Every structure is written in structure tokens, then in C-alpha cells.
Coordinates of C-alpha atoms and ligand atoms in Angstrom, one line a residue:
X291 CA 0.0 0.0 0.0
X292 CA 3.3 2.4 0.5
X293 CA 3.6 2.1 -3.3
X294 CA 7.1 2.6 -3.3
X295 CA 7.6 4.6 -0.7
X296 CA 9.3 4.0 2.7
X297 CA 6.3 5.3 4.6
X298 CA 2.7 6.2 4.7
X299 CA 4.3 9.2 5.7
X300 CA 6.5 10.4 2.8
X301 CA 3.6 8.8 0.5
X302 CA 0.9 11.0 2.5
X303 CA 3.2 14.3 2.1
X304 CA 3.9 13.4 -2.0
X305 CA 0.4 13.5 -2.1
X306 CA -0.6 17.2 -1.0
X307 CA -1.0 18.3 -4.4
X308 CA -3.9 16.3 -5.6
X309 CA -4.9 16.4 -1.6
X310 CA -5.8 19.8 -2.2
X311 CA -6.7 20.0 -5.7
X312 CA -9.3 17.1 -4.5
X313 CA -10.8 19.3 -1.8
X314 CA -11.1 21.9 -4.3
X315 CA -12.2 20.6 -7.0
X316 CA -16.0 20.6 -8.3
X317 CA -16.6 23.5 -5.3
X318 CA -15.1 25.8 -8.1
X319 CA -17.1 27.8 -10.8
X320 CA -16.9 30.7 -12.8
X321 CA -15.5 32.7 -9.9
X322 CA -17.5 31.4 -7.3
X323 CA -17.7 28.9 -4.3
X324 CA -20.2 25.8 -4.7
X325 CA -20.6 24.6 -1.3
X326 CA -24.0 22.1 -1.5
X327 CA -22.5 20.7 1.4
X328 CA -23.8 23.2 3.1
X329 CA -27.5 22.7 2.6
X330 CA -27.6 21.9 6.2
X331 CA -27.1 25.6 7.2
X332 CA -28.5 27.2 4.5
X333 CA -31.2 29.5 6.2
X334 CA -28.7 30.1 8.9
X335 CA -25.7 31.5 7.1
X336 CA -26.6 34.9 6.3
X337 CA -27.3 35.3 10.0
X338 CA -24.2 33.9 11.6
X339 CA -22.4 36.8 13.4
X340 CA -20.0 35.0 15.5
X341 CA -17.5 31.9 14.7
X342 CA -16.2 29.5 16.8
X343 CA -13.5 26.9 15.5
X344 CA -12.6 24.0 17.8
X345 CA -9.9 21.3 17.0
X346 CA -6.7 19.3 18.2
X347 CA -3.3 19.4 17.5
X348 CA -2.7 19.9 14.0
X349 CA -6.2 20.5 13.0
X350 CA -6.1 23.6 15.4
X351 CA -3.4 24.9 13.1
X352 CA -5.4 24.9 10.5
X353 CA -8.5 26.5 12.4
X354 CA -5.9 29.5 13.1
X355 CA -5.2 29.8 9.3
X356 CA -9.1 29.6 9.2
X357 CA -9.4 32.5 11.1
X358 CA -6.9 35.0 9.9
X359 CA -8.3 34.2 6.5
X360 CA -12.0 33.9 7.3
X361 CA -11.9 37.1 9.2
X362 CA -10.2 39.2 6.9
X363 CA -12.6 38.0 4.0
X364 CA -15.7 37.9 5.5
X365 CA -15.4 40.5 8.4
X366 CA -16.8 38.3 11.1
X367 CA -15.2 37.6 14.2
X368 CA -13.4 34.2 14.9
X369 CA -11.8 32.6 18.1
X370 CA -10.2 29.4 18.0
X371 CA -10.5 27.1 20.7
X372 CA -8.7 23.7 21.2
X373 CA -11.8 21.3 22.2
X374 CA -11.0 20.1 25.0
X375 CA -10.3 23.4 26.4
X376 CA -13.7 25.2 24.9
X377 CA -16.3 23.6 27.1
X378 CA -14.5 24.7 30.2
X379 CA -14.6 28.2 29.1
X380 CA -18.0 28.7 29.8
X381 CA -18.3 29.5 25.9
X382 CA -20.9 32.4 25.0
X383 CA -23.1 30.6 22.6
X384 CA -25.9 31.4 20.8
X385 CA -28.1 30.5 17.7
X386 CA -26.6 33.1 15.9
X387 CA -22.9 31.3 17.0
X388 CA -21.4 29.0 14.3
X389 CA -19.0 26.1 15.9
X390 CA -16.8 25.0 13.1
X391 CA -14.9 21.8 14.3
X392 CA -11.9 20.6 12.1
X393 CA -11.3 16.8 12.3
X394 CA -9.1 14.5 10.0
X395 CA -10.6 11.7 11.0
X396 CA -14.2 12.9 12.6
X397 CA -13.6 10.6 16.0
X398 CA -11.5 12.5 18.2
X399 CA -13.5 12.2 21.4
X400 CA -12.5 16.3 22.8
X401 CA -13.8 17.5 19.6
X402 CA -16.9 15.3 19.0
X403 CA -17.8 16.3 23.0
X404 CA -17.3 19.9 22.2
X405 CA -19.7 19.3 19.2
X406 CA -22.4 18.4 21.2
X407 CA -21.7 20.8 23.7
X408 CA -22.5 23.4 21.1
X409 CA -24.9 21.7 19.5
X410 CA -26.8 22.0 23.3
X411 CA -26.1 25.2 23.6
X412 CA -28.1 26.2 20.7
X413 CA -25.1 27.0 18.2
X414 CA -25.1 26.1 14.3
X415 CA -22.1 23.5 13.9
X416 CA -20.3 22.8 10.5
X417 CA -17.2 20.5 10.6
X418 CA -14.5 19.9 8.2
X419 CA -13.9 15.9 8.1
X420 CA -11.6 13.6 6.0
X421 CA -13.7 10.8 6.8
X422 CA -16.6 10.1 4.9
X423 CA -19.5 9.2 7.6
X424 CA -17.1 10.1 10.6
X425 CA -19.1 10.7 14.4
X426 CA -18.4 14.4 14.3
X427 CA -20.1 15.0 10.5
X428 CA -23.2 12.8 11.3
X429 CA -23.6 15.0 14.0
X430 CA -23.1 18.8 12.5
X431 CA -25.6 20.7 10.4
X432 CA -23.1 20.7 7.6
X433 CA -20.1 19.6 6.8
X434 CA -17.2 20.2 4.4
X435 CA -15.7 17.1 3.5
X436 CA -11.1 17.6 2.5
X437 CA -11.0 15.1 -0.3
X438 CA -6.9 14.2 1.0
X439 CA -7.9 10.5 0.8
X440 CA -7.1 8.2 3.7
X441 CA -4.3 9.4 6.1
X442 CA -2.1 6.2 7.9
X443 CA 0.9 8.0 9.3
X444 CA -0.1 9.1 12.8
X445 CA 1.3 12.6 11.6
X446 CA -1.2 14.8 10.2
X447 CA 0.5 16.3 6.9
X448 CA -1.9 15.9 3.7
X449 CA -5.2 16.3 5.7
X450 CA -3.7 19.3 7.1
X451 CA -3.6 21.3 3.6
X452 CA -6.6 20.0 2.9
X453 CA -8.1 21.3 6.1
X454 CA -7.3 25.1 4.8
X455 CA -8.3 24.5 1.5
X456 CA -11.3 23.7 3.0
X457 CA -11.3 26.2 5.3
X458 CA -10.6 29.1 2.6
X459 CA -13.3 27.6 0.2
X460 CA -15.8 28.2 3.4
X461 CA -14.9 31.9 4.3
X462 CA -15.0 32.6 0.4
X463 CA -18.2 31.0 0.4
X464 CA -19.1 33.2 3.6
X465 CA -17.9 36.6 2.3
X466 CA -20.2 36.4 -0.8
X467 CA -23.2 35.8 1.7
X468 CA -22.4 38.7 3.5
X469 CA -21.2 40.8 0.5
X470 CA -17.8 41.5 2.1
X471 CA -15.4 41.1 -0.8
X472 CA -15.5 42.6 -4.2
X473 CA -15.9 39.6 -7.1
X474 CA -12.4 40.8 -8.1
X475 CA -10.8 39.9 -5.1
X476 CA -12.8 36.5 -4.8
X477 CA -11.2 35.8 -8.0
X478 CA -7.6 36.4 -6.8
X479 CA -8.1 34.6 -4.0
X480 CA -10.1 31.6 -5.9
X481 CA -7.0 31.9 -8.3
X482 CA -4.1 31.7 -5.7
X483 CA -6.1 28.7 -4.1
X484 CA -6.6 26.6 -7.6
X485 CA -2.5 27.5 -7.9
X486 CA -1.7 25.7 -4.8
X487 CA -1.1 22.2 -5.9
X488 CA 1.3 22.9 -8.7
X489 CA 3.4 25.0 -6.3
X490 CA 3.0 22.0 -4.0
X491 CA 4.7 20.2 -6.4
X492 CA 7.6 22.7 -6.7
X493 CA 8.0 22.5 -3.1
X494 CA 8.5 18.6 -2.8
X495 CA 11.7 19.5 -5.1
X496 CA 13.7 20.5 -2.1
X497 CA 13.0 16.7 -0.6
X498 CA 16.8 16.0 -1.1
X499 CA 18.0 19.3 0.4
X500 CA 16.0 18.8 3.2
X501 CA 17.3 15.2 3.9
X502 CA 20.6 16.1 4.3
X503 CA 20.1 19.2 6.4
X504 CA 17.9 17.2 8.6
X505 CA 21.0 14.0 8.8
X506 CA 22.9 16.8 10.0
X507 CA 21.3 18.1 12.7
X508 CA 20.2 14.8 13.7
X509 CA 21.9 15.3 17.1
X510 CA 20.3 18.6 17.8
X511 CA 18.6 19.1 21.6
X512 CA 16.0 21.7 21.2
X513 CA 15.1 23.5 17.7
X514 CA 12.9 27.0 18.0
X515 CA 10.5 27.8 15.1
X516 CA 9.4 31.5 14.7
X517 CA 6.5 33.0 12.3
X518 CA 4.5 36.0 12.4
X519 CA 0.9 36.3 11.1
X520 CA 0.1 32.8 9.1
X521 CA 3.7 32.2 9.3
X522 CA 3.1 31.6 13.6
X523 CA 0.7 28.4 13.1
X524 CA 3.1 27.3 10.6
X525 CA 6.1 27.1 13.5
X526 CA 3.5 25.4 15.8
X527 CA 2.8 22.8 13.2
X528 CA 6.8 22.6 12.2
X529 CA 7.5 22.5 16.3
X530 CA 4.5 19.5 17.3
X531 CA 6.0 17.8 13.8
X532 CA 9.6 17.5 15.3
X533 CA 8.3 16.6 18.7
X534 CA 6.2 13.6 17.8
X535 CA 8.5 12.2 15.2
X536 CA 11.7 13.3 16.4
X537 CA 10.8 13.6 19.9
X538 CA 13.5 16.3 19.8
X539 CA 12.3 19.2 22.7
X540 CA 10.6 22.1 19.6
X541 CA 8.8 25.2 20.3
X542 CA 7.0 27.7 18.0
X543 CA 6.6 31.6 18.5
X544 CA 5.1 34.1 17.0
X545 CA 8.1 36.3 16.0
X546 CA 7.3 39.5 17.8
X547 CA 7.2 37.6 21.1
X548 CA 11.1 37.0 20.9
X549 CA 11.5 40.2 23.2
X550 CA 9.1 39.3 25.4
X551 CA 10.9 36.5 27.5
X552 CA 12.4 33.4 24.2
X553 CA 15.0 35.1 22.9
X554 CA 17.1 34.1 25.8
X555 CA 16.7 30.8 25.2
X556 CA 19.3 31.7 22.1
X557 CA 22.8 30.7 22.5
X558 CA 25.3 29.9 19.8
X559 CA 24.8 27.3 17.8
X560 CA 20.6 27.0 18.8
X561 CA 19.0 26.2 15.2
X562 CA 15.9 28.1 14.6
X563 CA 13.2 28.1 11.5
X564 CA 12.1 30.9 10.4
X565 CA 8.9 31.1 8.0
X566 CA 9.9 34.4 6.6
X567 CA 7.1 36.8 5.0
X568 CA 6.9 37.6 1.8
X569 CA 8.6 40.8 0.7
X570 CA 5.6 41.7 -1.0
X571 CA 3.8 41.2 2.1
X572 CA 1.0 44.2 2.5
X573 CA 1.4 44.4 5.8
X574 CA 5.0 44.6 6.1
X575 CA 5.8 42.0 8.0
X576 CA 9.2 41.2 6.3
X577 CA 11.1 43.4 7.3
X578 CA 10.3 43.2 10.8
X579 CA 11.1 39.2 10.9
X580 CA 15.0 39.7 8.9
X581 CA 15.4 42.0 12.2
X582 CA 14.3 39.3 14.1
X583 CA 16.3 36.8 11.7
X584 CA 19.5 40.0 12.5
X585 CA 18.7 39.8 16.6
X586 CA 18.9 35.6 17.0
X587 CA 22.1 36.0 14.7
X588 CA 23.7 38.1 16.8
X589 CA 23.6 35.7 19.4
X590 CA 25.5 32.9 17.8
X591 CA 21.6 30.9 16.3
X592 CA 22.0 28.7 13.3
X593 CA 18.8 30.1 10.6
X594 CA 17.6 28.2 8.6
X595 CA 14.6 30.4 6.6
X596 CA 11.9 29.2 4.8
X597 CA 11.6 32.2 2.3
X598 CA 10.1 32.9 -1.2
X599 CA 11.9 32.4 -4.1
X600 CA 14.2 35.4 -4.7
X601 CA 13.8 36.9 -1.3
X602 CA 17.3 38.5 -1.3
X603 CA 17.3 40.1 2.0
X604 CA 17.9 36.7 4.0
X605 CA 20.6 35.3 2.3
X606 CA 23.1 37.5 4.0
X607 CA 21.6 36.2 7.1
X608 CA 20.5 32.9 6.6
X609 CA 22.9 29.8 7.2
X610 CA 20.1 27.8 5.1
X611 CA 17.4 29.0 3.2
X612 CA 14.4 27.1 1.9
X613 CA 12.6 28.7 -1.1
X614 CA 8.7 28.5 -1.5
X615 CA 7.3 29.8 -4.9
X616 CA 5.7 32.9 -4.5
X617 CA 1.9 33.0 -3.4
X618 CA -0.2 35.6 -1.9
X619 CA 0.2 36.1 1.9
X620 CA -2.3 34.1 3.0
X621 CA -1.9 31.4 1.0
X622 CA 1.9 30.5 2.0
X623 CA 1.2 28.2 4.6
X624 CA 0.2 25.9 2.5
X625 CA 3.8 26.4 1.0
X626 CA 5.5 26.7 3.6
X627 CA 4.3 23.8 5.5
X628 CA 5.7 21.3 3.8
X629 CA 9.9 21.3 4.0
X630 CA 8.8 21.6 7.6
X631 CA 7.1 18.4 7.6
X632 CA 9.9 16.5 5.3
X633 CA 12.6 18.2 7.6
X634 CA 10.7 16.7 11.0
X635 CA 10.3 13.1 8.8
X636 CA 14.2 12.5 7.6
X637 CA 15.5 13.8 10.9
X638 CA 13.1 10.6 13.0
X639 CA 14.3 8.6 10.0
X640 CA 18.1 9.8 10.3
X641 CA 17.6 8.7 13.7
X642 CA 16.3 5.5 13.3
X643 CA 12.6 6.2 14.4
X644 CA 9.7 4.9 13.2
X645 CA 8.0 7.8 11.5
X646 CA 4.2 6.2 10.6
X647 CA 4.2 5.1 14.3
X648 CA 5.6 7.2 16.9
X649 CA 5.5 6.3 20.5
X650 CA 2.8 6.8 22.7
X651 CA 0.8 7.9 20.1
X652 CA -2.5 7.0 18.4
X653 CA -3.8 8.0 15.0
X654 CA -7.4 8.7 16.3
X655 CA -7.6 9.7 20.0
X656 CA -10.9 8.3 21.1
X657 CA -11.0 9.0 24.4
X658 CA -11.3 12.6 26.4
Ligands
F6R705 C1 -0.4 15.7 14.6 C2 -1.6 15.0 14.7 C3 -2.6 15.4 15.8 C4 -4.0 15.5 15.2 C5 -5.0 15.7 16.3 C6 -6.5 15.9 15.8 O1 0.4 15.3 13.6 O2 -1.9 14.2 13.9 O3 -2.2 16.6 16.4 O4 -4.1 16.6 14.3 O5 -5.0 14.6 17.2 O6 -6.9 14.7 15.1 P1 -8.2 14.8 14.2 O7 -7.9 15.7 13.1 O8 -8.4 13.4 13.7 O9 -9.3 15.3 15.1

């Protein structure tokens, strides 16, 4: 069933192109979202004015890229909760509340009991599932299923992608309910999304590169991840990717918190990622991460950058850097993701690990 590949793992990440191009494809026309998935909602929609997303793990990644997206497009409000926090919160729900719960494989027991906490509490629920059938979407008013296909390896990778296709397809959807974006920009945005998987493609290129960086650092005690605006869920996901696999001691930031208290965790020789912003970025974020990249460096850490192609200013900086083709801001997660995820892989496998079957670990956590 590996094909030829020596896991489900390196099969599963190969796959994120048609992973996403699957979840997009026939909820694509003429410039437009077709969501018939949610028929369930229908009447409700338009008078949605607050959402919730709830999730574990990886999938909470995702809900975070959800929400920068979502909000931005849409103008509606969006926390993001991990489920097995959210009930204890006392959450402010109402009819007019949407719960979104993400699940790969619709069983996890925090987020189907968040569900039907929700669902109790009056609120409209959509999930996004991977598996058809699954607890969590029998019991949601709609749900958005990712077309990634089964996932083996206990490490989320190709239903993560799939999870903010999804996700994006919905607050597209969303923003032409509520009239919030101009048909021009839902175009862009609809463009940039259907681009994804060929990029995907270019970005499995650096495989080899990867492999060797990550046989190097095998022996490496702690690695830090920093990001800033969609780039900070993508150094969580790089950070829980190392840990389970590699069980090598990761953290993520979001990059302007350096000051605040991690940056004396650096001392020479510390390797950091770094999921650098676009220089076109609007909001000029760029520039404000190479300072970061220039303060770390001045403390003896080892960079290693995830950067678009051409992105000039980091080489001088950089001990490594990792091109991703260009994409619009929002959409370089999906980019970015995914040397992350190879580099987390061949360092377990450098180290002898078993990467589809990590210790302690279960694919689907069935119990609270
Ligand atoms: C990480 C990973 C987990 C899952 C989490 C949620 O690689 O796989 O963090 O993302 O347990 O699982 P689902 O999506 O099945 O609810």
C-alpha cells in the first residue's frame, strides 16, 4: 500500500497536491464557491455573526489559518478554541454562533464532546472531516468534507492542507453571503487557491536538500521555530511535527514575542526556523522578521529560513534558506508547510525512528 515509498508518511506528504486540488475541485465555478455541502445551514448563514472553530493538535493549526483568512474576507469575528479546552470556558453561545470543528478523522473524542456541547447550547455547527461518515459530521448541520484520501501515518501532513483548503473555500463562500469582498478579489483569491497544488509540487523538489540538512542536525537538543501572522501556526505545526517524530524538545513563536521573554533561550549554535514573509507582504511583515532573523544572529543561532523564491534580503543572514514559490500572503502556509514536515520526517528517519508510528501515540484519540 506504501507504493514505493518507505512510509505512509513520505507517501501522504507526496500526495498534498492532488490532496488539495481534491478538496477543491467541483466547489469551483466561474469565480464562485459551490458549497452544496452546506445545505444543512442554509437558512442560517446569512445570520451567523460570530465563529467558533474548535480542533486538536494539528487541526487547530489549520482552524488558526481559518481564522486569519476567514476574518479578513468575511469581516466576522473568529476565536479558536482547542476542544477540549472550549467547554470549560464557559463558551458564549448562541443561535446566531457557528461552531466549526476541524477533524481529520471525525472521531477525536474532545472534539466530538465539544460538538455536542455546542450543538446543546443552541449554536449552528459545520465540521471539516476527512472521513466520509465520521461521528463528528453525522452529528453537524453541515459539513465540508477535504478530499486528502485516507491518512495512515499518525502525523497529520496531507489532511492538514486539505483542512485550509477547506477552510478558505468556506470563508470565500461566507464573504459572498455577507457581501464583504468585491468579485475581483474573490477571484484572486479563488485563483491563488486553484494554484496551490502545482506550487506543492515545486516545493517537494527540495526533498533532497531537506534530507541532508535534517541527517545533520540529527543530534540537535531543542530546535525553536518563529513566524509572524500565518507564518506563527506554521512554526507550531513545524514545532508539534519534530516533537512527535523526532521527539526532539521544539517550540514555535510568534516572532514578535522574541523580546518578550524566548530570545534568551538563544545561544550559539541553537537552530531556529524561520517562516519568513513575503517581501511583497501588505502588511510589512518582512522586514520586521530579517530583524528578528538579524537579533537571534547576533547571538550565535544557526537560521535556517523558509523564504520565497528570490527573497534576497535573507541570504546574508540565513545559514540555510528554503525557497517557497511565490503565493499571496495568505496562501503560504500551504507552501510553507511542507519542508517543515519532510525536515521533521528525515530527521526521526536519520535517527532511526519509526516515523508512521511514533511512541505513545495513536492515529485517532478516542477518548477525552
Ligand atoms: C499531529 C496530529 C494530531 C491531530 C489531532 C487531531 O500530527 O496528527 O495533532 O491533528 O489529534 O486529530 P483529528 O484531526 O483526527 O481530530
Amino acid at each position: 500500500e506504501k507504493g514505493g515509498w518507505s512510509s505512509f508518511m513520505a507517501k501522504e506528504i507526496s500526495e498534498q497536491p492532488e490532496a488539495v486540488a481534491n478538496t477543491l475541485r467541483t466547489r469551483i465555478h466561474d469565480d464562485h464557491v459551490v458549497l452544496p455541502d452546506l445545505a444543512g445551514l442554509e437558512d442560517s448563514l446569512a445570520g451567523i455573526d460570530r465563529i467558533v472553530i474548535i480542533a486538536c493538535g494539528t487541526a487547530s493549526y489549520a482552524g488558526m489559518l481559518g481564522k486569519y483568512a476567514i476574518e479578513k474576507w468575511a469581516r466576522i469575528p473568529i476565536e479558536v478554541q482547542l476542544s477540549h479546552e472550549f467547554r470549560y470556558s464557559e463558551p458564549v453561545l448562541s443561535p446566531t454562533t457557528l461552531v466549526v470543528s476541524i477533524s481529520q478523522s471525525g472521531e477525536t473524542m474532545d472534539t466530538l464532546m465539544a460538538v455536542k456541547y455546542a450543538i446543546e447550547a443552541g449554536a449552528k455547527t459545520l465540521s471539516i472531516c476527512n472521513t466520509q461518515g465520521a461521528t463528528i459530521a453525522r452529528e453537524s448541520d453541515a459539513v465540508i468534507y477535504t478530499h486528502a484520501g485516507p491518512e495512515v501515518a499518525v502525523a497529520s501532513t496531507k489532511a492538514f492542507v486539505a483542512q485550509i483548503a477547506a477552510l478558505y473555500l468556506f470563508g470565500l463562500h461566507l464573504a459572498e453571503v455577507r457581501g464583504t469582498l468585491s468579485a475581483e478579489a474573490t477571484k484572486e483569491a479563488l485563483g491563488e487557491l486553484s494554484s496551490i497544488p502545482g506550487k506543492l509540487e515545486q516545493v517537494l523538489l527540495t526533498k533532497e536538500r531537506i534530507q541532508e540538512l535534517a541527517k545533520w542536525m540529527s543530534d540537535s537538543r531543542a530546535v525553536l521555530f518563529l513566524g509572524r501572522h500565518v507564518g506563527y501556526p506554521v512554526a507550531l505545526e513545524g514545532a508539534l511535527k519534530l516533537k512527535e517524530l523526532a521527539y526532539i524538545h521544539a517550540e514555535g513563536f510568534a516572532a514578535g514575542e522574541l523580546k518578550h521573554g524566548p530570545i534568551a533561550l538563544i545561544e550559539p549554535g541553537q537552530p531556529v526556523f524561520v517562516v519568513v514573509p513575503s517581501p511583497r507582504d501588505p502588511n510589512s511583515l518582512h522586514a520586521k522578521v530579517v530583524s528578528n532573523i538579524q537579533e537571534i544572529r547576533a547571538r550565535g543561532a544557526r537560521i535556517l529560513a523558509i523564504a520565497e523564491q528570490g527573497d534576497a534580503a535573507v541570504l546574508p543572514f540565513a545559514d540555510e534558506v528554503i525557497p517557497i514559490p511565490l503565493a499571496g500572503a495568505l496562501f503560504e502556509p500551504l507552501l510553507a508547510v511542507v519542508p517543515l514536515q519532510i525536515f521533521a520526517m528525515e530527521l526521526a528517519t536519520a535517527k532511526g525512528l519509526d516515523v508512521d508510528q511514533p511512541r505513545n501515540l495513536a492515529k485517532s484519540v478516542t477518548v477525552e
